[in-house]
Amino acid sequence: MTTRTLGMAPNLYDYLLSVSLREPEILTELRQETALQPMGRMQIAPEQGQFMALLVQLLGAKKTLEVGVFTGYSSLIVALALPAEGKLVACDVNEEFTAIARRYWQKAGVDHKIDLHLAPALETLDKLLVAGEAETFDFAFIDADKSNYDNYYERSLQLIRSGGVIAIDNVLWSGKVADPEIQDNRTKKIRAFNHKLLQDQRITLSLIPIGDGLTLVRKN
């Protein structure tokens, strides 16, 4: 995991941010507070967050999904990009980290857009499907436990409308996926997931080398 785009020289990365990043102050504050957390490296890169917000606006999204909230940076930037009537269903199990997220959602005035479910994400996703919400979401972001990526993806694909987009984080896994000597379970799971998406004819696919690798899939 990385809080900046992989493989860029520091001076080039600093230049990229200097000419492209338009980060509202509240997002900067949240990113800086998150960096002080023991697991702060789980924070997405700010340029990735801005890219996701652009995707949401390009889609004209009104209903979005997030699997894995952490301290709320990605959900906050998506909520800010949504229209006034927009909704984000957020899934996480950690009360401590999501308490930070809630504080910033409230401070930004977008907490009314975000419906946080503190429960195992698969339970929440299955409940949404049972409630008849299949094919009603415009955008989804998956950034939770890697062992369940395939399960999160399959549920999200059912929940997303045709033409909707799913973004999946950490698919380059700090470069570990390209090292055949690394054979731990999470790395192998991500490799298998990446290969599955390559073969999946239900979607249009692009892997973007931003942050720690962001795969975009458009549901056909």
GROMACS .gro file of C-alpha atoms in nm:
model
  220
    1MET     CA    1   0.000   0.000   0.000
    2THR     CA    2   0.116   0.352  -0.071
    3THR     CA    3  -0.009   0.706  -0.012
    4ARG     CA    4   0.135   0.827  -0.345
    5THR     CA    5   0.156   0.703  -0.701
    6LEU     CA    6   0.405   0.420  -0.744
    7GLY     CA    7   0.724   0.447  -0.947
    8MET     CA    8   0.750   0.825  -0.981
    9ALA     CA    9   1.067   1.013  -0.895
   10PRO     CA   10   1.005   1.248  -0.599
   11ASN     CA   11   1.063   1.564  -0.802
   12LEU     CA   12   0.826   1.450  -1.077
   13TYR     CA   13   0.561   1.350  -0.823
   14ASP     CA   14   0.590   1.688  -0.651
   15TYR     CA   15   0.551   1.855  -0.991
   16LEU     CA   16   0.243   1.646  -1.070
   17LEU     CA   17   0.077   1.760  -0.749
   18SER     CA   18   0.185   2.121  -0.798
   19VAL     CA   19   0.013   2.153  -1.136
   20SER     CA   20  -0.292   1.932  -1.087
   21LEU     CA   21  -0.400   1.881  -0.726
   22ARG     CA   22  -0.696   2.095  -0.615
   23GLU     CA   23  -0.744   1.952  -0.268
   24PRO     CA   24  -0.995   2.130  -0.043
   25GLU     CA   25  -0.853   2.222   0.295
   26ILE     CA   26  -1.073   1.975   0.481
   27LEU     CA   27  -0.934   1.688   0.273
   28THR     CA   28  -0.580   1.803   0.345
   29GLU     CA   29  -0.663   1.810   0.717
   30LEU     CA   30  -0.804   1.458   0.703
   31ARG     CA   31  -0.506   1.327   0.509
   32GLN     CA   32  -0.264   1.481   0.759
   33GLU     CA   33  -0.453   1.339   1.057
   34THR     CA   34  -0.466   0.996   0.892
   35ALA     CA   35  -0.089   1.004   0.834
   36LEU     CA   36  -0.044   1.006   1.214
   37GLN     CA   37  -0.234   0.678   1.249
   38PRO     CA   38  -0.033   0.353   1.285
   39MET     CA   39  -0.201   0.226   0.966
   40GLY     CA   40  -0.183   0.560   0.788
   41ARG     CA   41  -0.029   0.403   0.478
   42MET     CA   42  -0.375   0.266   0.396
   43GLN     CA   43  -0.473   0.620   0.291
   44ILE     CA   44  -0.530   0.658  -0.083
   45ALA     CA   45  -0.316   0.906  -0.274
   46PRO     CA   46  -0.472   1.254  -0.310
   47GLU     CA   47  -0.432   1.249  -0.688
   48GLN     CA   48  -0.626   0.921  -0.694
   49GLY     CA   49  -0.905   1.070  -0.487
   50GLN     CA   50  -0.930   1.365  -0.722
   51PHE     CA   51  -0.942   1.128  -1.020
   52MET     CA   52  -1.224   0.931  -0.858
   53ALA     CA   53  -1.421   1.250  -0.794
   54LEU     CA   54  -1.385   1.336  -1.163
   55LEU     CA   55  -1.514   0.990  -1.258
   56VAL     CA   56  -1.819   1.038  -1.036
   57GLN     CA   57  -1.893   1.371  -1.201
   58LEU     CA   58  -1.836   1.235  -1.553
   59LEU     CA   59  -2.080   0.953  -1.480
   60GLY     CA   60  -2.336   1.194  -1.344
   61ALA     CA   61  -2.349   0.958  -1.047
   62LYS     CA   62  -2.617   0.998  -0.784
   63LYS     CA   63  -2.591   0.666  -0.600
   64THR     CA   64  -2.252   0.523  -0.507
   65LEU     CA   65  -2.104   0.242  -0.301
   66GLU     CA   66  -1.784   0.209  -0.100
   67VAL     CA   67  -1.640  -0.111   0.044
   68GLY     CA   68  -1.374  -0.014   0.297
   69VAL     CA   69  -1.396   0.333   0.453
   70PHE     CA   70  -1.088   0.360   0.678
   71THR     CA   71  -1.076   0.727   0.795
   72GLY     CA   72  -1.306   0.848   0.522
   73TYR     CA   73  -1.092   1.030   0.267
   74SER     CA   74  -1.231   0.849  -0.039
   75SER     CA   75  -1.590   0.867   0.084
   76LEU     CA   76  -1.554   1.236   0.163
   77ILE     CA   77  -1.413   1.327  -0.176
   78VAL     CA   78  -1.684   1.123  -0.353
   79ALA     CA   79  -1.958   1.277  -0.137
   80LEU     CA   80  -1.830   1.626  -0.219
   81ALA     CA   81  -1.850   1.538  -0.589
   82LEU     CA   82  -2.206   1.407  -0.566
   83PRO     CA   83  -2.506   1.634  -0.628
   84ALA     CA   84  -2.714   1.755  -0.333
   85GLU     CA   85  -2.948   1.457  -0.360
   86GLY     CA   86  -2.660   1.209  -0.402
   87LYS     CA   87  -2.612   0.906  -0.176
   88LEU     CA   88  -2.312   0.697  -0.078
   89VAL     CA   89  -2.355   0.359   0.094
   90ALA     CA   90  -2.036   0.295   0.292
   91CYS     CA   91  -1.930  -0.043   0.433
   92ASP     CA   92  -1.676  -0.096   0.710
   93VAL     CA   93  -1.631  -0.284   1.038
   94ASN     CA   94  -1.394  -0.054   1.229
   95GLU     CA   95  -1.565   0.188   1.467
   96GLU     CA   96  -1.243   0.369   1.564
   97PHE     CA   97  -1.139   0.465   1.212
   98THR     CA   98  -1.492   0.543   1.092
   99ALA     CA   99  -1.539   0.774   1.392
  100ILE     CA  100  -1.270   0.992   1.234
  101ALA     CA  101  -1.453   0.965   0.902
  102ARG     CA  102  -1.785   1.069   1.057
  103ARG     CA  103  -1.625   1.374   1.216
  104TYR     CA  104  -1.493   1.497   0.882
  105TRP     CA  105  -1.816   1.414   0.696
  106GLN     CA  106  -2.003   1.630   0.946
  107LYS     CA  107  -1.747   1.908   0.928
  108ALA     CA  108  -1.775   1.911   0.548
  109GLY     CA  109  -2.155   1.910   0.563
  110VAL     CA  110  -2.195   1.588   0.362
  111ASP     CA  111  -2.284   1.343   0.639
  112HIS     CA  112  -2.648   1.342   0.519
  113LYS     CA  113  -2.529   1.191   0.189
  114ILE     CA  114  -2.345   0.899   0.352
  115ASP     CA  115  -2.513   0.588   0.490
  116LEU     CA  116  -2.249   0.401   0.693
  117HIS     CA  117  -2.304   0.031   0.763
  118LEU     CA  118  -2.080  -0.102   1.042
  119ALA     CA  119  -2.099  -0.471   0.957
  120PRO     CA  120  -1.912  -0.722   0.740
  121ALA     CA  121  -1.938  -0.579   0.390
  122LEU     CA  122  -2.065  -0.899   0.232
  123GLU     CA  123  -2.360  -0.893   0.471
  124THR     CA  124  -2.441  -0.535   0.374
  125LEU     CA  125  -2.403  -0.602   0.002
  126ASP     CA  126  -2.624  -0.910   0.023
  127LYS     CA  127  -2.890  -0.713   0.212
  128LEU     CA  128  -2.886  -0.448  -0.061
  129LEU     CA  129  -2.944  -0.718  -0.322
  130VAL     CA  130  -3.226  -0.877  -0.122
  131ALA     CA  131  -3.382  -0.531  -0.083
  132GLY     CA  132  -3.407  -0.505  -0.462
  133GLU     CA  133  -3.123  -0.256  -0.518
  134ALA     CA  134  -2.955  -0.451  -0.798
  135GLU     CA  135  -2.850  -0.234  -1.093
  136THR     CA  136  -2.931   0.091  -0.909
  137PHE     CA  137  -2.578   0.215  -0.827
  138ASP     CA  138  -2.371   0.430  -1.062
  139PHE     CA  139  -2.025   0.391  -0.908
  140ALA     CA  140  -1.852   0.166  -0.656
  141PHE     CA  141  -1.509   0.178  -0.492
  142ILE     CA  142  -1.357  -0.140  -0.347
  143ASP     CA  143  -1.071  -0.094  -0.100
  144ALA     CA  144  -1.103  -0.350   0.179
  145ASP     CA  145  -0.957  -0.690   0.270
  146LYS     CA  146  -0.791  -0.836  -0.037
  147SER     CA  147  -0.896  -1.195   0.031
  148ASN     CA  148  -1.256  -1.093  -0.040
  149TYR     CA  149  -1.195  -0.878  -0.348
  150ASP     CA  150  -1.358  -1.131  -0.579
  151ASN     CA  151  -1.667  -1.154  -0.357
  152TYR     CA  152  -1.695  -0.776  -0.327
  153TYR     CA  153  -1.654  -0.743  -0.702
  154GLU     CA  154  -1.925  -0.997  -0.784
  155ARG     CA  155  -2.176  -0.831  -0.550
  156SER     CA  156  -2.085  -0.484  -0.674
  157LEU     CA  157  -2.124  -0.595  -1.034
  158GLN     CA  158  -2.481  -0.698  -0.954
  159LEU     CA  159  -2.552  -0.368  -0.777
  160ILE     CA  160  -2.404  -0.146  -1.049
  161ARG     CA  161  -2.620  -0.044  -1.345
  162SER     CA  162  -2.517  -0.111  -1.703
  163GLY     CA  163  -2.266   0.160  -1.790
  164GLY     CA  164  -2.173   0.206  -1.427
  165VAL     CA  165  -1.813   0.190  -1.304
  166ILE     CA  166  -1.637  -0.006  -1.030
  167ALA     CA  167  -1.295   0.115  -0.912
  168ILE     CA  168  -1.074  -0.137  -0.731
  169ASP     CA  169  -0.772  -0.018  -0.532
  170ASN     CA  170  -0.427  -0.171  -0.463
  171VAL     CA  171  -0.420  -0.393  -0.771
  172LEU     CA  172  -0.045  -0.332  -0.820
  173TRP     CA  173   0.016  -0.406  -0.449
  174SER     CA  174   0.335  -0.201  -0.413
  175GLY     CA  175   0.480  -0.393  -0.709
  176LYS     CA  176   0.459  -0.731  -0.532
  177VAL     CA  177   0.226  -0.875  -0.798
  178ALA     CA  178   0.511  -0.852  -1.052
  179ASP     CA  179   0.764  -1.036  -0.834
  180PRO     CA  180   0.732  -1.415  -0.882
  181GLU     CA  181   0.930  -1.478  -0.565
  182ILE     CA  182   0.653  -1.323  -0.354
  183GLN     CA  183   0.393  -1.590  -0.286
  184ASP     CA  184   0.204  -1.478   0.024
  185ASN     CA  185  -0.172  -1.532   0.026
  186ARG     CA  186  -0.282  -1.170  -0.030
  187THR     CA  187  -0.044  -1.119  -0.321
  188LYS     CA  188  -0.161  -1.441  -0.483
  189LYS     CA  189  -0.524  -1.338  -0.434
  190ILE     CA  190  -0.466  -1.005  -0.609
  191ARG     CA  191  -0.280  -1.172  -0.896
  192ALA     CA  192  -0.568  -1.418  -0.944
  193PHE     CA  193  -0.823  -1.136  -0.925
  194ASN     CA  194  -0.636  -0.927  -1.183
  195HIS     CA  195  -0.622  -1.225  -1.418
  196LYS     CA  196  -0.992  -1.293  -1.370
  197LEU     CA  197  -1.083  -0.937  -1.468
  198LEU     CA  198  -0.870  -0.963  -1.782
  199GLN     CA  199  -1.086  -1.258  -1.892
  200ASP     CA  200  -1.423  -1.117  -1.778
  201GLN     CA  201  -1.638  -1.042  -2.083
  202ARG     CA  202  -1.908  -0.875  -1.872
  203ILE     CA  203  -1.698  -0.561  -1.840
  204THR     CA  204  -1.476  -0.309  -2.016
  205LEU     CA  205  -1.141  -0.294  -1.833
  206SER     CA  206  -0.856  -0.053  -1.768
  207LEU     CA  207  -0.584  -0.067  -1.503
  208ILE     CA  208  -0.462   0.284  -1.419
  209PRO     CA  209  -0.112   0.316  -1.267
  210ILE     CA  210  -0.222   0.579  -1.015
  211GLY     CA  211  -0.173   0.540  -0.641
  212ASP     CA  212  -0.114   0.171  -0.571
  213GLY     CA  213  -0.283   0.071  -0.897
  214LEU     CA  214  -0.651   0.141  -0.965
  215THR     CA  215  -0.854  -0.092  -1.186
  216LEU     CA  216  -1.161   0.054  -1.353
  217VAL     CA  217  -1.433  -0.169  -1.487
  218ARG     CA  218  -1.739  -0.051  -1.677
  219LYS     CA  219  -2.032  -0.288  -1.666
  220ASN     CA  220  -2.141  -0.373  -2.020
   0.00000   0.00000   0.00000
